[in-house]
Amino acid sequence: MKLATWNVNSIRQRERHVAEWVGRVQPDVLLLQETKCEETQFPAEAFAGLGYQTEVVGQKAYNGVAVLSKAPVEVVHRCLPGLDCDDVQARYIEVRTEGLTVGNLYLPNGNSGGPAGYDYKLRWMECLAARAEALLEADEPCVFAGDYNVCPTDEDLAPGTLPAEDALVRAETRAAFRKLLWLGLTDAVRAVQPRGKAYTFWDYQAGAWRRDAGLRIDHALLSPEVAERLVSAKPDRDERNQPQPSDHVPVVVELAG
DNA sequence: ATGCCGGGTCCTACCCGA
């Protein structure tokens, strides 16, 4: 089974990239973030033609997440439990498919909106931990993947890319991410490649891609029995060489069975 | 140490991302 996560930075701008990638890589499940449109504008027909069911949580202009799946999916949640569903931003969708519960997340960046913006990020991470804990306690095989907007360690960003007080690298941010690991979740890419660069994002500006001045902020966290099935996990760097690419590349996780 | 790039939208100057 092949699962992937990809912040596409507008699905309408990246429809052809995603269709080409999906047709070539053939993931069973693809989690998309920053689709940046309402549900009615999402080009689901293009992916239906490739054999994928699509489930979308959309919002005008900002955020937006979607799940593409070959096998039928059942939507469990359209927002992160613990946050107010009525006014929450479109940042979470959770589905059940192929015996797995899959949470697709677009975690707040936390650098905008002052202290309240950063508090929202930390609150979001607390709610994510609570949701993960509930599923783990129920022995539910699960995956939480998406754009975490967290560089877990100093190896996860090019030196000099971000100041120490940036919301992606702050001590409280990293502690909140480690809490997810301590619950028993496995960082798929780091399980395969414990050390070194595995960037998933490069800024459009200042020649960041050319200089390989990247960040590792897109992650797939696996429950214990899913982690035991882990075969491979890595960012697909080649996608960043496409014309008009997203600033993020897909992260692909292969599971046995 | 950001908004140089590249999305978005009350269509065009401004907001936002990481």
PDB file of C-alpha atoms (C1' of nucleotides) in Angstrom:
ATOM      1  CA  MET A   1       0.000   0.000   0.000  1.00  0.00           C
ATOM      2  CA  LYS A   2       1.292   3.412  -1.002  1.00  0.00           C
ATOM      3  CA  LEU A   3       0.273   6.567   0.875  1.00  0.00           C
ATOM      4  CA  ALA A   4       1.410  10.077   0.018  1.00  0.00           C
ATOM      5  CA  THR A   5       0.988  13.601   1.338  1.00  0.00           C
ATOM      6  CA  TRP A   6       1.463  16.788  -0.704  1.00  0.00           C
ATOM      7  CA  ASN A   7       0.918  20.467  -0.021  1.00  0.00           C
ATOM      8  CA  VAL A   8       0.041  21.575  -3.561  1.00  0.00           C
ATOM      9  CA  ASN A   9      -0.347  25.345  -2.959  1.00  0.00           C
ATOM     10  CA  SER A  10      -3.642  25.635  -4.909  1.00  0.00           C
ATOM     11  CA  ILE A  11      -5.185  22.562  -6.545  1.00  0.00           C
ATOM     12  CA  ARG A  12      -6.465  24.678  -9.405  1.00  0.00           C
ATOM     13  CA  GLN A  13      -2.904  25.774 -10.234  1.00  0.00           C
ATOM     14  CA  ARG A  14      -1.528  22.276  -9.687  1.00  0.00           C
ATOM     15  CA  GLU A  15      -4.255  20.043 -11.156  1.00  0.00           C
ATOM     16  CA  ARG A  16      -2.079  18.862 -14.051  1.00  0.00           C
ATOM     17  CA  HIS A  17       0.939  18.277 -11.791  1.00  0.00           C
ATOM     18  CA  VAL A  18      -1.147  16.144  -9.453  1.00  0.00           C
ATOM     19  CA  ALA A  19      -2.842  14.202 -12.272  1.00  0.00           C
ATOM     20  CA  GLU A  20       0.488  13.465 -13.944  1.00  0.00           C
ATOM     21  CA  TRP A  21       2.078  12.443 -10.617  1.00  0.00           C
ATOM     22  CA  VAL A  22      -0.834  10.266  -9.552  1.00  0.00           C
ATOM     23  CA  GLY A  23      -0.944   8.529 -12.942  1.00  0.00           C
ATOM     24  CA  ARG A  24       2.785   7.773 -12.735  1.00  0.00           C
ATOM     25  CA  VAL A  25       3.253   6.982  -9.020  1.00  0.00           C
ATOM     26  CA  GLN A  26      -0.158   5.326  -8.474  1.00  0.00           C
ATOM     27  CA  PRO A  27      -0.589   6.028  -4.751  1.00  0.00           C
ATOM     28  CA  ASP A  28      -3.472   4.196  -3.074  1.00  0.00           C
ATOM     29  CA  VAL A  29      -4.151   7.265  -0.937  1.00  0.00           C
ATOM     30  CA  LEU A  30      -3.030  10.849  -1.593  1.00  0.00           C
ATOM     31  CA  LEU A  31      -3.503  13.555   1.039  1.00  0.00           C
ATOM     32  CA  LEU A  32      -3.533  17.116  -0.273  1.00  0.00           C
ATOM     33  CA  GLN A  33      -3.148  20.375   1.641  1.00  0.00           C
ATOM     34  CA  GLU A  34      -3.527  24.063   0.729  1.00  0.00           C
ATOM     35  CA  THR A  35      -6.037  23.306  -1.990  1.00  0.00           C
ATOM     36  CA  LYS A  36      -7.184  26.959  -1.636  1.00  0.00           C
ATOM     37  CA  CYS A  37     -10.721  26.613  -2.963  1.00  0.00           C
ATOM     38  CA  GLU A  38     -14.241  25.715  -1.969  1.00  0.00           C
ATOM     39  CA  GLU A  39     -15.473  22.171  -2.436  1.00  0.00           C
ATOM     40  CA  THR A  40     -17.481  23.014  -5.565  1.00  0.00           C
ATOM     41  CA  GLN A  41     -14.338  24.337  -7.293  1.00  0.00           C
ATOM     42  CA  PHE A  42     -12.245  21.238  -6.569  1.00  0.00           C
ATOM     43  CA  PRO A  43     -11.494  19.366  -9.848  1.00  0.00           C
ATOM     44  CA  ALA A  44     -12.668  15.992  -8.501  1.00  0.00           C
ATOM     45  CA  GLU A  45     -13.768  14.767 -11.962  1.00  0.00           C
ATOM     46  CA  ALA A  46     -10.171  14.827 -13.213  1.00  0.00           C
ATOM     47  CA  PHE A  47      -9.184  12.403 -10.459  1.00  0.00           C
ATOM     48  CA  ALA A  48     -12.336  10.289 -10.790  1.00  0.00           C
ATOM     49  CA  GLY A  49     -11.196   9.687 -14.362  1.00  0.00           C
ATOM     50  CA  LEU A  50      -7.948   8.285 -12.952  1.00  0.00           C
ATOM     51  CA  GLY A  51      -9.828   5.952 -10.605  1.00  0.00           C
ATOM     52  CA  TYR A  52      -9.851   8.019  -7.430  1.00  0.00           C
ATOM     53  CA  GLN A  53     -12.618   8.874  -4.994  1.00  0.00           C
ATOM     54  CA  THR A  54     -12.174  12.412  -3.646  1.00  0.00           C
ATOM     55  CA  GLU A  55     -13.237  13.831  -0.275  1.00  0.00           C
ATOM     56  CA  VAL A  56     -12.740  17.569   0.207  1.00  0.00           C
ATOM     57  CA  VAL A  57     -12.852  20.042   3.087  1.00  0.00           C
ATOM     58  CA  GLY A  58     -12.536  23.370   1.342  1.00  0.00           C
ATOM     59  CA  GLN A  59     -12.476  27.082   2.041  1.00  0.00           C
ATOM     60  CA  LYS A  60     -12.199  30.101  -0.199  1.00  0.00           C
ATOM     61  CA  ALA A  61      -8.638  31.339  -0.842  1.00  0.00           C
ATOM     62  CA  TYR A  62      -6.921  29.742   2.158  1.00  0.00           C
ATOM     63  CA  ASN A  63      -6.162  26.310   3.607  1.00  0.00           C
ATOM     64  CA  GLY A  64      -8.229  23.394   2.302  1.00  0.00           C
ATOM     65  CA  VAL A  65      -7.488  19.660   2.505  1.00  0.00           C
ATOM     66  CA  ALA A  66      -8.549  16.679   0.403  1.00  0.00           C
ATOM     67  CA  VAL A  67      -8.158  12.911   0.242  1.00  0.00           C
ATOM     68  CA  LEU A  68      -7.863  10.978  -3.013  1.00  0.00           C
ATOM     69  CA  SER A  69      -8.271   7.214  -2.684  1.00  0.00           C
ATOM     70  CA  LYS A  70      -8.459   4.218  -5.002  1.00  0.00           C
ATOM     71  CA  ALA A  71     -10.400   2.174  -2.456  1.00  0.00           C
ATOM     72  CA  PRO A  72     -13.674   3.500  -0.988  1.00  0.00           C
ATOM     73  CA  VAL A  73     -13.211   5.883   1.945  1.00  0.00           C
ATOM     74  CA  GLU A  74     -15.551   6.759   4.762  1.00  0.00           C
ATOM     75  CA  VAL A  75     -15.154  10.240   6.247  1.00  0.00           C
ATOM     76  CA  VAL A  76     -14.790  10.161  10.039  1.00  0.00           C
ATOM     77  CA  HIS A  77     -14.183  13.869  10.757  1.00  0.00           C
ATOM     78  CA  ARG A  78     -14.227  17.079   8.705  1.00  0.00           C
ATOM     79  CA  CYS A  79     -12.483  19.107  11.394  1.00  0.00           C
ATOM     80  CA  LEU A  80     -10.091  18.288  14.195  1.00  0.00           C
ATOM     81  CA  PRO A  81     -11.985  17.121  17.289  1.00  0.00           C
ATOM     82  CA  GLY A  82     -11.549  19.615  20.123  1.00  0.00           C
ATOM     83  CA  LEU A  83     -11.593  22.678  17.877  1.00  0.00           C
ATOM     84  CA  ASP A  84     -14.823  24.510  17.159  1.00  0.00           C
ATOM     85  CA  CYS A  85     -16.163  23.017  13.931  1.00  0.00           C
ATOM     86  CA  ASP A  86     -18.350  26.023  13.123  1.00  0.00           C
ATOM     87  CA  ASP A  87     -15.625  28.618  12.609  1.00  0.00           C
ATOM     88  CA  VAL A  88     -12.536  26.455  12.274  1.00  0.00           C
ATOM     89  CA  GLN A  89     -10.297  26.832   9.229  1.00  0.00           C
ATOM     90  CA  ALA A  90     -10.297  23.984   6.659  1.00  0.00           C
ATOM     91  CA  ARG A  91      -7.242  22.163   7.993  1.00  0.00           C
ATOM     92  CA  TYR A  92      -8.262  18.586   8.811  1.00  0.00           C
ATOM     93  CA  ILE A  93     -10.059  15.630   7.300  1.00  0.00           C
ATOM     94  CA  GLU A  94     -10.001  12.111   8.702  1.00  0.00           C
ATOM     95  CA  VAL A  95     -11.041   9.045   6.737  1.00  0.00           C
ATOM     96  CA  ARG A  96     -11.189   5.297   7.137  1.00  0.00           C
ATOM     97  CA  THR A  97     -10.008   3.116   4.265  1.00  0.00           C
ATOM     98  CA  GLU A  98      -8.358  -0.275   3.804  1.00  0.00           C
ATOM     99  CA  GLY A  99      -8.424  -0.974   7.551  1.00  0.00           C
ATOM    100  CA  LEU A 100      -6.640   2.289   8.371  1.00  0.00           C
ATOM    101  CA  THR A 101      -7.719   5.574   9.914  1.00  0.00           C
ATOM    102  CA  VAL A 102      -5.944   8.379   8.078  1.00  0.00           C
ATOM    103  CA  GLY A 103      -5.811  11.936   9.415  1.00  0.00           C
ATOM    104  CA  ASN A 104      -4.856  14.529   6.785  1.00  0.00           C
ATOM    105  CA  LEU A 105      -3.687  17.743   8.392  1.00  0.00           C
ATOM    106  CA  TYR A 106      -2.555  21.255   7.522  1.00  0.00           C
ATOM    107  CA  LEU A 107      -1.189  22.596  10.766  1.00  0.00           C
ATOM    108  CA  PRO A 108      -1.183  26.379  11.311  1.00  0.00           C
ATOM    109  CA  ASN A 109       2.100  28.082  10.482  1.00  0.00           C
ATOM    110  CA  GLY A 110       1.992  30.112  13.716  1.00  0.00           C
ATOM    111  CA  ASN A 111       4.086  33.074  12.567  1.00  0.00           C
ATOM    112  CA  SER A 112       1.182  35.360  11.685  1.00  0.00           C
ATOM    113  CA  GLY A 113      -1.410  36.883  13.995  1.00  0.00           C
ATOM    114  CA  GLY A 114       0.971  37.622  16.831  1.00  0.00           C
ATOM    115  CA  PRO A 115       0.833  35.652  20.097  1.00  0.00           C
ATOM    116  CA  ALA A 116      -2.758  34.564  19.355  1.00  0.00           C
ATOM    117  CA  GLY A 117      -1.616  33.029  16.057  1.00  0.00           C
ATOM    118  CA  TYR A 118       1.079  31.033  17.801  1.00  0.00           C
ATOM    119  CA  ASP A 119      -1.308  29.983  20.586  1.00  0.00           C
ATOM    120  CA  TYR A 120      -3.657  28.662  17.893  1.00  0.00           C
ATOM    121  CA  LYS A 121      -0.834  26.520  16.527  1.00  0.00           C
ATOM    122  CA  LEU A 122      -0.054  25.065  19.958  1.00  0.00           C
ATOM    123  CA  ARG A 123      -3.747  24.484  20.706  1.00  0.00           C
ATOM    124  CA  TRP A 124      -4.070  22.750  17.339  1.00  0.00           C
ATOM    125  CA  MET A 125      -1.141  20.483  18.198  1.00  0.00           C
ATOM    126  CA  GLU A 126      -2.675  19.656  21.595  1.00  0.00           C
ATOM    127  CA  CYS A 127      -5.941  18.658  19.924  1.00  0.00           C
ATOM    128  CA  LEU A 128      -4.036  16.549  17.396  1.00  0.00           C
ATOM    129  CA  ALA A 129      -2.217  14.786  20.237  1.00  0.00           C
ATOM    130  CA  ALA A 130      -5.531  14.137  21.991  1.00  0.00           C
ATOM    131  CA  ARG A 131      -7.016  12.682  18.793  1.00  0.00           C
ATOM    132  CA  ALA A 132      -3.932  10.495  18.232  1.00  0.00           C
ATOM    133  CA  GLU A 133      -4.033   9.319  21.831  1.00  0.00           C
ATOM    134  CA  ALA A 134      -7.691   8.323  21.506  1.00  0.00           C
ATOM    135  CA  LEU A 135      -7.029   6.237  18.406  1.00  0.00           C
ATOM    136  CA  LEU A 136      -3.882   4.671  19.862  1.00  0.00           C
ATOM    137  CA  GLU A 137      -5.693   3.734  23.079  1.00  0.00           C
ATOM    138  CA  ALA A 138      -8.372   2.067  20.955  1.00  0.00           C
ATOM    139  CA  ASP A 139      -5.635   0.129  19.101  1.00  0.00           C
ATOM    140  CA  GLU A 140      -6.833   1.650  15.849  1.00  0.00           C
ATOM    141  CA  PRO A 141      -4.195   1.380  13.092  1.00  0.00           C
ATOM    142  CA  CYS A 142      -3.692   5.001  12.046  1.00  0.00           C
ATOM    143  CA  VAL A 143      -1.620   7.493  10.099  1.00  0.00           C
ATOM    144  CA  PHE A 144      -1.444  11.250  10.723  1.00  0.00           C
ATOM    145  CA  ALA A 145       0.147  12.907   7.728  1.00  0.00           C
ATOM    146  CA  GLY A 146       0.329  16.307   6.138  1.00  0.00           C
ATOM    147  CA  ASP A 147       1.968  19.713   6.395  1.00  0.00           C
ATOM    148  CA  TYR A 148       2.900  19.969  10.076  1.00  0.00           C
ATOM    149  CA  ASN A 149       4.727  23.281   9.705  1.00  0.00           C
ATOM    150  CA  VAL A 150       7.275  21.884  12.160  1.00  0.00           C
ATOM    151  CA  CYS A 151      11.010  21.280  11.654  1.00  0.00           C
ATOM    152  CA  PRO A 152      11.431  18.629  14.378  1.00  0.00           C
ATOM    153  CA  THR A 153      15.218  19.030  14.793  1.00  0.00           C
ATOM    154  CA  ASP A 154      18.086  21.205  13.547  1.00  0.00           C
ATOM    155  CA  GLU A 155      18.739  18.605  10.827  1.00  0.00           C
ATOM    156  CA  ASP A 156      15.350  19.432   9.364  1.00  0.00           C
ATOM    157  CA  LEU A 157      16.255  22.873   8.056  1.00  0.00           C
ATOM    158  CA  ALA A 158      19.124  24.283   6.045  1.00  0.00           C
ATOM    159  CA  PRO A 159      21.465  26.249   8.350  1.00  0.00           C
ATOM    160  CA  GLY A 160      20.510  29.915   8.543  1.00  0.00           C
ATOM    161  CA  THR A 161      17.105  29.415   6.932  1.00  0.00           C
ATOM    162  CA  LEU A 162      14.997  30.374   9.972  1.00  0.00           C
ATOM    163  CA  PRO A 163      15.634  32.298  13.200  1.00  0.00           C
ATOM    164  CA  ALA A 164      15.401  30.357  16.475  1.00  0.00           C
ATOM    165  CA  GLU A 165      12.177  32.142  17.449  1.00  0.00           C
ATOM    166  CA  ASP A 166      10.379  31.140  14.242  1.00  0.00           C
ATOM    167  CA  ALA A 167       7.164  29.236  14.930  1.00  0.00           C
ATOM    168  CA  LEU A 168       8.404  26.273  12.853  1.00  0.00           C
ATOM    169  CA  VAL A 169      11.424  25.653  15.078  1.00  0.00           C
ATOM    170  CA  ARG A 170      10.561  27.151  18.495  1.00  0.00           C
ATOM    171  CA  ALA A 171      11.221  24.952  21.513  1.00  0.00           C
ATOM    172  CA  GLU A 172       7.486  24.734  22.371  1.00  0.00           C
ATOM    173  CA  THR A 173       6.709  23.686  18.782  1.00  0.00           C
ATOM    174  CA  ARG A 174       9.312  20.945  18.833  1.00  0.00           C
ATOM    175  CA  ALA A 175       8.165  19.782  22.274  1.00  0.00           C
ATOM    176  CA  ALA A 176       4.596  19.501  20.976  1.00  0.00           C
ATOM    177  CA  PHE A 177       5.844  17.425  18.030  1.00  0.00           C
ATOM    178  CA  ARG A 178       7.897  15.177  20.327  1.00  0.00           C
ATOM    179  CA  LYS A 179       4.776  14.622  22.384  1.00  0.00           C
ATOM    180  CA  LEU A 180       3.217  12.973  19.319  1.00  0.00           C
ATOM    181  CA  LEU A 181       6.237  10.661  19.075  1.00  0.00           C
ATOM    182  CA  TRP A 182       6.105   9.855  22.789  1.00  0.00           C
ATOM    183  CA  LEU A 183       2.491   8.757  22.384  1.00  0.00           C
ATOM    184  CA  GLY A 184       3.922   5.964  20.265  1.00  0.00           C
ATOM    185  CA  LEU A 185       3.767   7.396  16.749  1.00  0.00           C
ATOM    186  CA  THR A 186       6.682   6.776  14.359  1.00  0.00           C
ATOM    187  CA  ASP A 187       8.020   9.476  12.027  1.00  0.00           C
ATOM    188  CA  ALA A 188       8.078   7.381   8.823  1.00  0.00           C
ATOM    189  CA  VAL A 189      10.861   9.248   7.018  1.00  0.00           C
ATOM    190  CA  ARG A 190      13.122   9.277  10.095  1.00  0.00           C
ATOM    191  CA  ALA A 191      12.482   5.571  10.717  1.00  0.00           C
ATOM    192  CA  VAL A 192      13.936   4.900   7.256  1.00  0.00           C
ATOM    193  CA  GLN A 193      16.559   7.664   7.264  1.00  0.00           C
ATOM    194  CA  PRO A 194      17.488   8.558  10.863  1.00  0.00           C
ATOM    195  CA  ARG A 195      19.946  11.333  10.005  1.00  0.00           C
ATOM    196  CA  GLY A 196      20.592  13.936   7.345  1.00  0.00           C
ATOM    197  CA  LYS A 197      18.620  16.049   4.908  1.00  0.00           C
ATOM    198  CA  ALA A 198      15.145  15.000   3.819  1.00  0.00           C
ATOM    199  CA  TYR A 199      13.655  18.380   2.915  1.00  0.00           C
ATOM    200  CA  THR A 200      10.075  18.660   1.674  1.00  0.00           C
ATOM    201  CA  PHE A 201       9.782  22.445   1.128  1.00  0.00           C
ATOM    202  CA  TRP A 202      11.868  25.117  -0.573  1.00  0.00           C
ATOM    203  CA  ASP A 203      10.820  28.769  -0.660  1.00  0.00           C
ATOM    204  CA  TYR A 204      10.099  30.207  -4.108  1.00  0.00           C
ATOM    205  CA  GLN A 205      12.346  33.141  -3.225  1.00  0.00           C
ATOM    206  CA  ALA A 206      16.077  33.799  -3.090  1.00  0.00           C
ATOM    207  CA  GLY A 207      17.020  30.688  -5.095  1.00  0.00           C
ATOM    208  CA  ALA A 208      16.136  28.395  -2.201  1.00  0.00           C
ATOM    209  CA  TRP A 209      15.717  25.325  -4.439  1.00  0.00           C
ATOM    210  CA  ARG A 210      18.928  26.008  -6.352  1.00  0.00           C
ATOM    211  CA  ARG A 211      20.806  26.365  -3.046  1.00  0.00           C
ATOM    212  CA  ASP A 212      18.943  23.413  -1.472  1.00  0.00           C
ATOM    213  CA  ALA A 213      17.925  25.788   1.334  1.00  0.00           C
ATOM    214  CA  GLY A 214      14.973  23.626   2.333  1.00  0.00           C
ATOM    215  CA  LEU A 215      12.890  22.570   5.306  1.00  0.00           C
ATOM    216  CA  ARG A 216      11.485  19.195   6.377  1.00  0.00           C
ATOM    217  CA  ILE A 217       7.974  20.116   7.489  1.00  0.00           C
ATOM    218  CA  ASP A 218       5.731  17.542   5.783  1.00  0.00           C
ATOM    219  CA  HIS A 219       5.528  14.364   7.844  1.00  0.00           C
ATOM    220  CA  ALA A 220       3.753  11.018   8.097  1.00  0.00           C
ATOM    221  CA  LEU A 221       3.357   9.636  11.629  1.00  0.00           C
ATOM    222  CA  LEU A 222       2.394   5.980  11.985  1.00  0.00           C
ATOM    223  CA  SER A 223       0.790   3.972  14.793  1.00  0.00           C
ATOM    224  CA  PRO A 224       2.875   1.000  15.999  1.00  0.00           C
ATOM    225  CA  GLU A 225       1.318  -1.738  13.901  1.00  0.00           C
ATOM    226  CA  VAL A 226       1.372   0.442  10.793  1.00  0.00           C
ATOM    227  CA  ALA A 227       5.033   1.260  11.498  1.00  0.00           C
ATOM    228  CA  GLU A 228       5.815  -2.454  11.525  1.00  0.00           C
ATOM    229  CA  ARG A 229       4.597  -2.583   7.911  1.00  0.00           C
ATOM    230  CA  LEU A 230       6.858   0.312   6.835  1.00  0.00           C
ATOM    231  CA  VAL A 231       8.868  -0.456   3.691  1.00  0.00           C
ATOM    232  CA  SER A 232       9.998   2.991   2.504  1.00  0.00           C
ATOM    233  CA  ALA A 233       9.311   6.681   3.120  1.00  0.00           C
ATOM    234  CA  LYS A 234      10.844   9.645   1.353  1.00  0.00           C
ATOM    235  CA  PRO A 235      10.198  13.017  -0.249  1.00  0.00           C
ATOM    236  CA  ASP A 236       9.910  12.977  -4.053  1.00  0.00           C
ATOM    237  CA  ARG A 237      12.413  15.788  -4.701  1.00  0.00           C
ATOM    238  CA  ASP A 238      12.144  15.463  -8.481  1.00  0.00           C
ATOM    239  CA  GLU A 239       8.725  17.084  -8.409  1.00  0.00           C
ATOM    240  CA  ARG A 240      10.328  20.414  -7.428  1.00  0.00           C
ATOM    241  CA  ASN A 241      12.023  20.493 -10.880  1.00  0.00           C
ATOM    242  CA  GLN A 242       8.680  20.589 -12.725  1.00  0.00           C
ATOM    243  CA  PRO A 243       7.592  23.864 -14.356  1.00  0.00           C
ATOM    244  CA  GLN A 244       5.505  26.006 -11.959  1.00  0.00           C
ATOM    245  CA  PRO A 245       5.866  23.546  -9.078  1.00  0.00           C
ATOM    246  CA  SER A 246       4.345  23.728  -5.629  1.00  0.00           C
ATOM    247  CA  ASP A 247       6.841  24.932  -3.018  1.00  0.00           C
ATOM    248  CA  HIS A 248       6.347  21.513  -1.317  1.00  0.00           C
ATOM    249  CA  VAL A 249       7.052  18.060  -2.792  1.00  0.00           C
ATOM    250  CA  PRO A 250       5.107  14.837  -2.115  1.00  0.00           C
ATOM    251  CA  VAL A 251       6.230  12.532   0.692  1.00  0.00           C
ATOM    252  CA  VAL A 252       5.589   8.893  -0.232  1.00  0.00           C
ATOM    253  CA  VAL A 253       5.187   6.073   2.310  1.00  0.00           C
ATOM    254  CA  GLU A 254       5.044   2.428   1.279  1.00  0.00           C
ATOM    255  CA  LEU A 255       3.538  -0.161   3.606  1.00  0.00           C
ATOM    256  CA  ALA A 256       3.714  -3.932   3.249  1.00  0.00           C
ATOM    257  CA  GLY A 257       0.369  -5.526   2.439  1.00  0.00           C
TER     258      GLY A 257
ATOM    259  C1'  DA B   1      15.837  36.879   8.979  1.00  0.00           C
ATOM    260  C1'  DT B   2      12.563  38.239   5.411  1.00  0.00           C
ATOM    261  C1'  DG B   3       8.017  38.467   1.700  1.00  0.00           C
ATOM    262  C1'  DC B   4      12.961  38.964  -3.223  1.00  0.00           C
ATOM    263  C1'  DC B   5       7.934  34.465  -5.313  1.00  0.00           C
ATOM    264  C1'  DG B   6       3.577  32.924  -6.114  1.00  0.00           C
ATOM    265  C1'  DG B   7      -0.889  31.839  -4.504  1.00  0.00           C
ATOM    266  C1'  DG B   8      -5.459  34.185  -3.346  1.00  0.00           C
ATOM    267  C1'  DT B   9      -9.350  38.050  -3.900  1.00  0.00           C
ATOM    268  C1'  DC B  10     -14.381  42.782  -2.934  1.00  0.00           C
ATOM    269  C1'  DC B  11      -9.848  43.241 -10.043  1.00  0.00           C
ATOM    270  C1'  DT B  12      -5.951  45.346  -8.350  1.00  0.00           C
ATOM    271  C1'  DA B  13      -3.484  46.728  -4.388  1.00  0.00           C
ATOM    272  C1'  DC B  14      -3.064  44.114  -0.756  1.00  0.00           C
ATOM    273  C1'  DC B  15      -3.249  39.777   2.300  1.00  0.00           C
ATOM    274  C1'  DC B  16      -0.914  35.486   3.223  1.00  0.00           C
ATOM    275  C1'  DG B  17       2.406  31.690   3.284  1.00  0.00           C
ATOM    276  C1'  DA B  18       7.220  29.266   5.850  1.00  0.00           C
TER     277       DA B  18
END
